[in-house]
Short mmCIF file of C-alpha atoms in Angstrom, two decimals:
data_model
loop_
_atom_site.label_atom_id
_atom_site.label_comp_id
_atom_site.label_asym_id
_atom_site.label_seq_id
_atom_site.Cartn_x
_atom_site.Cartn_y
_atom_site.Cartn_z
CA MET A 1 39.52 29.17 105.38
CA ASN A 2 36.08 30.62 104.75
CA ILE A 3 33.59 29.03 107.14
CA GLY A 4 29.79 29.17 106.94
CA LEU A 5 27.55 28.85 110.00
CA LEU A 6 23.97 27.95 109.05
CA LYS A 7 20.72 28.55 110.88
CA GLU A 8 18.91 25.25 111.38
CA THR A 9 15.70 24.88 109.36
CA LYS A 10 14.59 21.49 110.70
CA GLU A 11 11.37 21.77 112.71
CA ASP A 12 11.95 22.52 116.40
CA GLU A 13 15.74 22.52 116.01
CA PHE A 14 17.26 25.40 117.98
CA ARG A 15 20.90 24.36 118.41
CA VAL A 16 23.71 26.04 116.50
CA ALA A 17 27.08 24.67 115.38
CA LEU A 18 29.30 27.44 116.84
CA ALA A 19 29.00 29.75 119.84
CA PRO A 20 30.03 33.41 119.36
CA GLU A 21 33.33 33.13 121.26
CA GLN A 22 34.35 30.19 119.06
CA VAL A 23 33.76 32.35 116.01
CA GLY A 24 36.08 34.92 117.60
CA LYS A 25 38.82 32.30 118.08
CA LEU A 26 38.60 31.21 114.45
CA VAL A 27 38.75 34.80 113.20
CA SER A 28 41.75 35.52 115.44
CA GLU A 29 43.51 32.60 113.73
CA GLY A 30 43.02 34.14 110.30
CA HIS A 31 39.78 32.53 109.11
CA GLN A 32 36.56 34.22 108.03
CA VAL A 33 33.24 33.09 109.49
CA PHE A 34 29.99 33.93 107.70
CA PHE A 35 26.86 33.37 109.77
CA GLU A 36 23.21 33.30 108.81
CA TYR A 37 20.72 35.77 110.34
CA ASN A 38 19.50 34.63 113.80
CA CYS A 39 21.43 31.35 113.52
CA GLY A 40 22.01 31.16 117.28
CA LEU A 41 18.91 32.89 118.60
CA GLY A 42 17.13 29.67 119.62
CA ALA A 43 20.17 28.71 121.71
CA GLY A 44 20.37 32.12 123.38
CA PHE A 45 23.01 33.76 121.13
CA LYS A 46 22.21 37.04 119.38
CA ASP A 47 23.58 38.22 116.04
CA GLU A 48 25.24 41.10 117.89
CA GLN A 49 27.38 38.59 119.80
CA TYR A 50 28.61 37.00 116.57
CA LEU A 51 29.29 40.43 115.08
CA ALA A 52 31.22 41.44 118.20
CA ASN A 53 33.41 38.39 117.61
CA LYS A 54 34.14 39.55 114.03
CA GLY A 55 31.69 37.16 112.34
CA LYS A 56 30.16 38.38 109.07
CA LEU A 57 26.39 38.36 108.60
CA ALA A 58 25.42 36.73 105.30
CA SER A 59 22.36 35.47 103.44
CA LYS A 60 22.08 31.72 102.87
CA GLN A 61 23.05 32.11 99.22
CA GLU A 62 26.05 34.33 100.01
CA LEU A 63 27.16 31.96 102.75
CA PHE A 64 27.22 28.97 100.42
CA GLU A 65 28.95 30.98 97.70
CA LYS A 66 31.78 32.07 100.01
CA ALA A 67 32.19 29.18 102.45
CA GLU A 68 34.35 26.14 101.92
CA LEU A 69 33.62 24.58 105.31
CA VAL A 70 29.87 24.53 106.11
CA LEU A 71 28.79 23.92 109.72
CA LYS A 72 25.37 22.94 111.02
CA VAL A 73 23.80 20.55 113.53
CA LYS A 74 21.38 18.39 111.51
CA VAL A 75 21.40 16.81 108.06
CA PRO A 76 20.70 19.35 105.27
CA THR A 77 17.12 19.98 104.23
CA GLU A 78 15.94 19.85 100.58
CA GLU A 79 16.55 23.59 100.22
CA GLU A 80 20.09 23.36 101.58
CA ILE A 81 20.96 20.40 99.34
CA ASN A 82 20.41 22.66 96.31
CA TYR A 83 23.18 25.00 97.51
CA LEU A 84 25.82 22.33 98.10
CA ASN A 85 28.50 21.57 95.53
CA GLU A 86 31.92 19.94 95.15
CA LYS A 87 33.83 22.77 96.85
CA HIS A 88 31.99 22.31 100.15
CA ILE A 89 33.03 20.33 103.21
CA LEU A 90 29.92 19.74 105.33
CA PHE A 91 30.41 18.89 109.01
CA THR A 92 27.21 17.96 110.88
CA TYR A 93 25.12 15.11 112.29
CA LEU A 94 24.13 13.03 109.25
CA HIS A 95 22.80 9.74 110.71
CA PHE A 96 22.85 8.02 107.33
CA ASP A 97 22.48 4.69 109.15
CA GLU A 98 19.12 5.66 110.69
CA ASN A 99 15.76 6.85 109.29
CA ILE A 100 17.01 8.86 106.30
CA SER A 101 16.04 7.13 103.05
CA PRO A 102 18.60 5.84 100.53
CA GLU A 103 17.06 8.23 97.99
CA SER A 104 17.81 11.24 100.22
CA ILE A 105 21.36 10.01 100.80
CA LEU A 106 21.84 9.68 97.02
CA LYS A 107 20.67 13.29 96.56
CA LEU A 108 23.24 14.46 99.10
CA ALA A 109 26.02 12.46 97.48
CA ALA A 110 25.08 13.82 94.05
CA THR A 111 26.18 17.30 95.20
CA CYS A 112 29.76 15.87 95.22
CA SER A 113 30.42 17.73 98.46
CA THR A 114 32.54 16.14 101.17
CA MET A 115 30.37 15.14 104.14
CA ILE A 116 31.69 14.38 107.61
CA ALA A 117 29.36 13.02 110.28
CA TYR A 118 29.71 14.21 113.88
CA GLU A 119 28.42 10.89 115.15
CA TRP A 120 31.14 8.81 113.46
CA VAL A 121 34.19 10.74 114.73
CA LYS A 122 36.10 8.20 116.78
CA LYS A 123 38.67 8.54 119.56
CA ASN A 124 40.06 5.67 121.65
CA ASP A 125 37.13 3.38 120.74
CA ASP A 126 34.65 6.09 121.73
CA TYR A 127 32.54 8.61 119.81
CA PRO A 128 33.23 11.97 121.49
CA LEU A 129 30.85 14.10 119.39
CA LEU A 130 27.95 11.75 120.04
CA ALA A 131 28.64 11.43 123.77
CA PRO A 132 27.39 14.80 125.09
CA MET A 133 24.12 14.62 123.14
CA SER A 134 23.55 11.01 124.27
CA GLU A 135 23.94 12.04 127.91
CA ILE A 136 21.47 14.90 127.47
CA THR A 137 19.09 12.62 125.54
CA GLY A 138 18.90 10.10 128.37
CA ALA A 139 18.30 12.72 131.05
CA ILE A 140 15.68 14.68 129.11
CA PHE A 141 13.73 11.61 127.96
CA ALA A 142 13.57 10.44 131.59
CA LYS A 143 12.32 13.85 132.79
CA ARG A 144 9.75 14.11 130.01
CA SER A 145 8.51 10.54 130.60
CA MET A 146 7.83 11.34 134.25
CA GLU A 147 5.92 14.49 133.29
CA LEU A 148 3.86 12.51 130.77
CA LEU A 149 3.09 9.79 133.30
CA THR A 150 1.80 12.40 135.73
CA GLN A 151 -0.39 13.90 132.99
CA THR A 152 -1.80 10.65 131.62
CA ARG A 153 -2.20 8.47 134.71
CA GLY A 154 -2.22 10.97 137.55
CA ILE A 155 0.79 9.31 139.19
CA LEU A 156 2.96 11.44 141.45
CA VAL A 157 6.32 10.20 140.26
CA GLY A 158 8.79 9.52 143.04
CA ASP A 159 8.89 8.07 146.54
CA TYR A 160 7.36 11.17 148.12
CA ILE A 161 4.23 9.85 149.81
CA ASN A 162 4.28 7.21 152.58
CA LYS A 163 2.47 3.93 151.84
CA VAL A 164 2.29 4.71 148.10
CA GLU A 165 4.42 2.53 145.89
CA PRO A 166 6.81 4.48 143.63
CA ALA A 167 6.47 4.28 139.85
CA THR A 168 8.48 1.66 137.96
CA ALA A 169 10.70 2.32 134.96
CA MET A 170 12.42 -0.16 132.66
CA VAL A 171 15.43 0.94 130.60
CA ILE A 172 16.84 -1.28 127.85
CA GLY A 173 20.50 -0.59 127.08
CA GLY A 174 23.14 0.72 129.46
CA GLY A 175 25.06 3.07 127.22
CA ARG A 176 25.21 6.82 127.81
CA ILE A 177 21.53 7.35 127.00
CA GLY A 178 20.35 4.50 129.19
CA LEU A 179 22.57 5.22 132.20
CA ASN A 180 21.64 8.90 132.26
CA ALA A 181 17.97 7.95 132.14
CA VAL A 182 18.58 5.51 135.02
CA LYS A 183 20.33 8.28 136.98
CA VAL A 184 17.34 10.62 136.66
CA PHE A 185 14.87 7.88 137.59
CA LEU A 186 16.87 6.83 140.66
CA MET A 187 17.23 10.43 141.83
CA ASN A 188 13.45 10.80 141.59
CA GLY A 189 12.72 7.72 143.66
CA LEU A 190 11.54 5.31 140.95
CA GLN A 191 12.07 1.57 141.03
CA VAL A 192 14.30 0.90 138.00
CA LYS A 193 14.96 -2.24 136.00
CA LEU A 194 17.92 -1.98 133.61
CA VAL A 195 18.39 -4.58 130.86
CA ASP A 196 22.03 -4.62 129.73
CA LYS A 197 24.60 -6.84 127.97
CA HIS A 198 27.20 -6.33 130.70
CA PRO A 199 25.45 -6.27 134.10
CA GLU A 200 28.72 -6.89 135.93
CA SER A 201 30.03 -3.42 135.00
CA VAL A 202 26.86 -1.33 135.33
CA VAL A 203 27.66 0.07 138.79
CA THR A 204 31.18 1.01 137.70
CA ARG A 205 29.83 2.75 134.60
CA MET A 206 27.17 4.54 136.64
CA LYS A 207 29.96 6.17 138.69
CA LYS A 208 30.73 8.36 135.67
CA TYR A 209 27.43 10.11 136.31
CA MET A 210 26.79 9.74 140.06
CA ASN A 211 29.13 10.02 143.04
CA ASN A 212 29.69 6.93 145.21
CA GLU A 213 27.68 8.19 148.16
CA LEU A 214 24.58 8.94 146.10
CA LEU A 215 24.85 5.74 144.08
CA ASN A 216 25.20 3.60 147.20
CA LEU A 217 22.16 5.32 148.67
CA LEU A 218 19.97 4.73 145.62
CA LYS A 219 21.16 1.49 144.03
CA GLY A 220 18.79 -0.54 146.20
CA ASN A 221 16.09 0.69 143.81
CA LEU A 222 17.98 -0.68 140.79
CA GLU A 223 17.61 -4.21 139.43
CA ILE A 224 20.02 -5.17 136.65
CA ILE A 225 18.99 -7.86 134.16
CA LEU A 226 21.27 -9.55 131.64
CA PHE A 227 20.57 -9.25 127.94
CA ASP A 228 22.31 -12.26 126.42
CA GLU A 229 23.08 -11.72 122.72
CA GLU A 230 23.88 -15.42 122.37
CA LEU A 231 20.41 -16.36 123.60
CA PRO A 232 18.34 -13.25 122.73
CA GLU A 233 14.98 -15.02 122.91
CA ASN A 234 15.48 -15.73 126.62
CA SER A 235 16.24 -12.05 127.26
CA ILE A 236 13.30 -10.87 125.16
CA ASN A 237 11.00 -13.16 127.12
CA ARG A 238 12.30 -11.55 130.33
CA ILE A 239 11.50 -8.09 128.89
CA LYS A 240 8.05 -9.44 128.03
CA GLU A 241 7.51 -10.43 131.68
CA LEU A 242 8.73 -7.11 133.08
CA ILE A 243 6.97 -4.76 130.67
CA VAL A 244 3.53 -5.68 132.04
CA THR A 245 4.17 -3.82 135.29
CA ALA A 246 6.37 -0.99 133.99
CA ASP A 247 4.90 2.51 134.11
CA ILE A 248 7.69 3.87 131.89
CA VAL A 249 9.77 1.99 129.32
CA ILE A 250 12.74 3.53 127.52
CA ASN A 251 14.56 1.67 124.78
CA ALA A 252 18.10 3.02 124.62
CA ALA A 253 19.57 0.03 122.76
CA VAL A 254 20.73 0.39 119.17
CA ARG A 255 20.93 -2.33 116.57
CA ARG A 256 24.50 -3.52 116.18
CA LEU A 257 26.01 -5.79 113.54
CA SER A 258 25.97 -8.51 116.20
CA MET A 259 22.16 -8.31 116.35
CA PRO A 260 20.81 -8.19 112.77
CA LYS A 261 17.08 -8.25 112.03
CA GLU A 262 17.35 -11.89 110.96
CA LYS A 263 18.47 -12.73 114.50
CA VAL A 264 16.32 -10.27 116.50
CA ARG A 265 13.41 -8.58 114.73
CA TYR A 266 12.13 -6.66 117.77
CA LEU A 267 13.04 -6.21 121.41
CA ILE A 268 9.54 -4.86 122.06
CA THR A 269 6.73 -6.25 119.93
CA ARG A 270 3.24 -4.88 119.44
CA GLN A 271 1.85 -7.67 121.62
CA MET A 272 4.19 -6.61 124.43
CA VAL A 273 3.02 -3.00 124.10
CA LYS A 274 -0.57 -4.23 124.23
CA SER A 275 0.17 -5.92 127.58
CA MET A 276 1.25 -2.62 129.20
CA ASN A 277 -1.10 -0.67 131.47
CA SER A 278 -3.22 1.89 129.64
CA GLY A 279 -1.61 5.33 129.79
CA SER A 280 1.90 4.01 130.41
CA ILE A 281 4.81 5.68 128.62
CA LEU A 282 6.96 4.06 125.92
CA ILE A 283 9.99 5.85 124.46
CA ASP A 284 12.41 4.74 121.78
CA ALA A 285 15.31 7.05 122.59
CA THR A 286 17.08 6.06 119.36
CA ALA A 287 14.09 7.40 117.37
CA CYS A 288 14.44 4.63 114.78
CA ASP A 289 11.20 3.77 112.99
CA ASP A 290 10.00 0.16 113.28
CA ASP A 291 13.43 -1.05 114.33
CA LEU A 292 13.84 -2.55 117.81
CA VAL A 293 10.40 -1.31 118.93
CA GLU A 294 7.61 -2.41 116.59
CA THR A 295 5.28 0.50 117.39
CA ALA A 296 7.94 3.25 117.27
CA ILE A 297 7.53 6.14 114.84
CA SER A 298 9.99 9.03 115.19
CA SER A 299 8.95 12.67 115.25
CA SER A 300 10.71 15.93 114.45
CA LYS A 301 8.47 17.75 116.94
CA LEU A 302 9.75 18.27 120.47
CA PHE A 303 6.42 17.66 122.23
CA GLU A 304 4.56 15.33 119.86
CA THR A 305 3.19 12.09 121.32
CA TYR A 306 0.82 9.48 119.93
CA ILE A 307 -1.23 6.63 121.35
CA ASP A 308 -0.86 3.08 120.11
CA GLU A 309 -2.36 0.09 121.96
CA ASN A 310 -3.46 2.60 124.66
CA VAL A 311 0.17 3.41 125.46
CA ILE A 312 1.66 6.92 125.12
CA HIS A 313 4.59 6.91 122.68
CA TYR A 314 7.19 9.70 122.61
CA ASN A 315 10.00 9.39 120.07
CA CYS A 316 11.42 12.85 119.32
CA ASP A 317 14.48 12.45 117.09
CA HIS A 318 16.40 15.48 118.37
CA ILE A 319 15.37 15.95 121.99
CA PRO A 320 18.58 17.81 123.01
CA SER A 321 17.07 20.79 121.17
CA LEU A 322 14.65 21.06 124.10
CA VAL A 323 17.60 22.45 126.07
CA ALA A 324 19.25 24.20 123.14
CA ASN A 325 21.62 26.42 125.11
CA THR A 326 23.00 23.61 127.26
CA ALA A 327 23.15 21.28 124.25
CA THR A 328 24.93 23.84 122.05
CA ILE A 329 27.58 24.52 124.69
CA ALA A 330 28.17 20.79 125.23
CA LEU A 331 28.17 19.97 121.51
CA THR A 332 30.45 22.79 120.35
CA HIS A 333 32.92 22.11 123.15
CA ALA A 334 33.33 18.66 121.58
CA THR A 335 33.24 19.66 117.89
CA PHE A 336 35.42 22.78 118.01
CA PRO A 337 38.83 21.05 118.07
CA TYR A 338 37.88 19.18 114.88
CA ILE A 339 36.57 22.36 113.23
CA ARG A 340 39.93 23.99 113.96
CA GLN A 341 41.75 21.00 112.47
CA LEU A 342 39.78 21.36 109.24
CA ALA A 343 40.20 25.12 109.09
CA THR A 344 43.91 25.15 109.92
CA ASN A 345 45.16 22.07 108.05
CA GLY A 346 42.60 21.62 105.28
CA PHE A 347 40.49 18.50 104.76
CA ILE A 348 43.06 16.02 103.45
CA ALA A 349 45.77 16.90 105.96
CA ALA A 350 43.28 16.90 108.85
CA ILE A 351 41.91 13.43 108.17
CA LYS A 352 45.30 11.95 107.34
CA LYS A 353 46.55 13.18 110.69
CA ASP A 354 43.66 11.63 112.64
CA GLU A 355 42.39 8.14 111.77
CA GLY A 356 39.37 8.60 114.04
CA PHE A 357 38.42 11.75 112.15
CA LYS A 358 38.82 9.94 108.83
CA ASN A 359 36.36 7.35 110.16
CA ALA A 360 33.62 10.02 110.06
CA VAL A 361 33.83 10.82 106.34
CA MET A 362 30.60 9.62 104.72
CA THR A 363 30.91 10.91 101.13
CA TYR A 364 33.80 12.20 99.04
CA LYS A 365 33.46 13.49 95.46
CA GLY A 366 30.15 11.66 95.10
CA TYR A 367 31.44 8.32 96.44
CA PHE A 368 30.14 6.56 99.56
CA VAL A 369 33.08 5.73 101.81
CA ASN A 370 31.50 4.33 104.99
CA GLU A 371 31.19 0.56 104.70
CA TYR A 372 28.62 0.09 107.49
CA VAL A 373 26.21 2.67 106.05
CA CYS A 374 26.58 1.17 102.59
CA GLN A 375 25.73 -2.30 103.92
CA LYS A 376 22.72 -1.04 105.84
CA LYS A 377 21.31 1.15 103.05
CA GLY A 378 22.30 -0.95 100.04
CA LEU A 379 24.71 1.66 98.62
CA LYS A 380 27.87 1.09 96.62
CA TYR A 381 30.94 1.29 98.86
CA THR A 382 34.27 2.75 97.74
CA ASP A 383 37.43 2.51 99.81
CA PHE A 384 38.26 6.04 100.96
CA ASN A 385 42.02 5.45 101.09
CA SER A 386 42.07 4.53 97.41
CA LEU A 387 40.40 7.85 96.56
CA ILE A 388 42.71 10.14 98.56
CA GLU A 389 45.88 8.33 97.55
#
C-alpha cells in the first residue's frame, strides 16, 4: 500500500503520526511511505531519519496523489480537505462528537473518503488509542495549573513550607485524565478532592498509575466525593460548596448519553465560577465549548489563557503537543498495529477482522456510519454493515 504521512498544520500541533523506525518497518513489509517535508521536526524527528528508513520525501500534492492511506494526528484543515477524495483512507483523531461544526463534518464527508477516528477504536470495552493521550493530558494540565497558580496568586504549590497550608485542587471525573491529574497533585503535596461516579474503586484504579507504597503515603490528602447520576442536583450542589475554596479546578468529566443536557446543563455554572477566589485556575480538560463548564472556551494555542469572572481559564484542546516527542512515541506505539492491519489487509478485510476497529469508522463513501455522532450533530445515520455487505 502507498501510505502518506502529513505534517500537521493545526496551530501549535507538533506531533506526527509515525516515527522514523515505524516507517522503516512498513517499507520492509513491502509498502511505500511518502512523508511531507519536516513532518516530524516538532517531535524531534528529522527528515534524514525518515529517509534513512527508506521513506520518500514528497510535496503535499504529490503525497495525496500517490497515497491511499493518509496518516495524521488531528482533523484535516480546510486546505487538506481540498486534497481528499474517494480513494483515500484517512486515519487520525477526528472528534466529530466535540467542537467541530456539523458544516465542517459535512465538508469532510463530501470528499467521499473513508475516515477512521483514533478515538473510537475499541478493544475489550476500552479505547486504546485515546488512552495514552488522556494520561498525558491529565498530567500536563495538572502541571500547568500549578505553574499558573504560582504566577497569578503567588502561591508556592506543595507542602514545602511549615505552617503554610498547601493549595487545594478539585478534579471532576476519575477517568484517565482525572486520575493522572490527581496523581500529579498528590505527588506535589496538594490537598485533592476528587468527584467521581464510582468512589469505591478509585484507590484500585489509582494503582494503575502509582505504586502501593506511594499511594498509601499520599492518599491521606485525597478526599473522594460521589457524583450520583441518579440525583445529579445533589452532586452539583456539593461541587458548588467545594469550588469556593478550591485553588485549582479541573473538569475531566465528559458528557455521556446517561447525562444529556436536558438532565444536566452544567456541572460548573457561571455563578459557581464567580464564587471562586480571584486568580484561581479553572480547566476544562475535555476542551468542549459551553458544555459541562459554562465559561469554557477551547483554544488551539498551547499557552493561551483568558480571564472570566476573575478566574484564569486554560482550555487547550491538544495539550499533549506540549510534550510532542513523548506524546508521539506513546501515540504511535498504540496506533501502529492498526496502521499495519490497514496496510497489510486493506480496509475492508481489516475492519471485518476486528469489530473494535470497525467501531471507529466515521464516514464511508460519503455516508455517516457512527450512530452516536449522528445523534449528537443531527446528521443522517447509515448502517455501516449494510454498505460493506
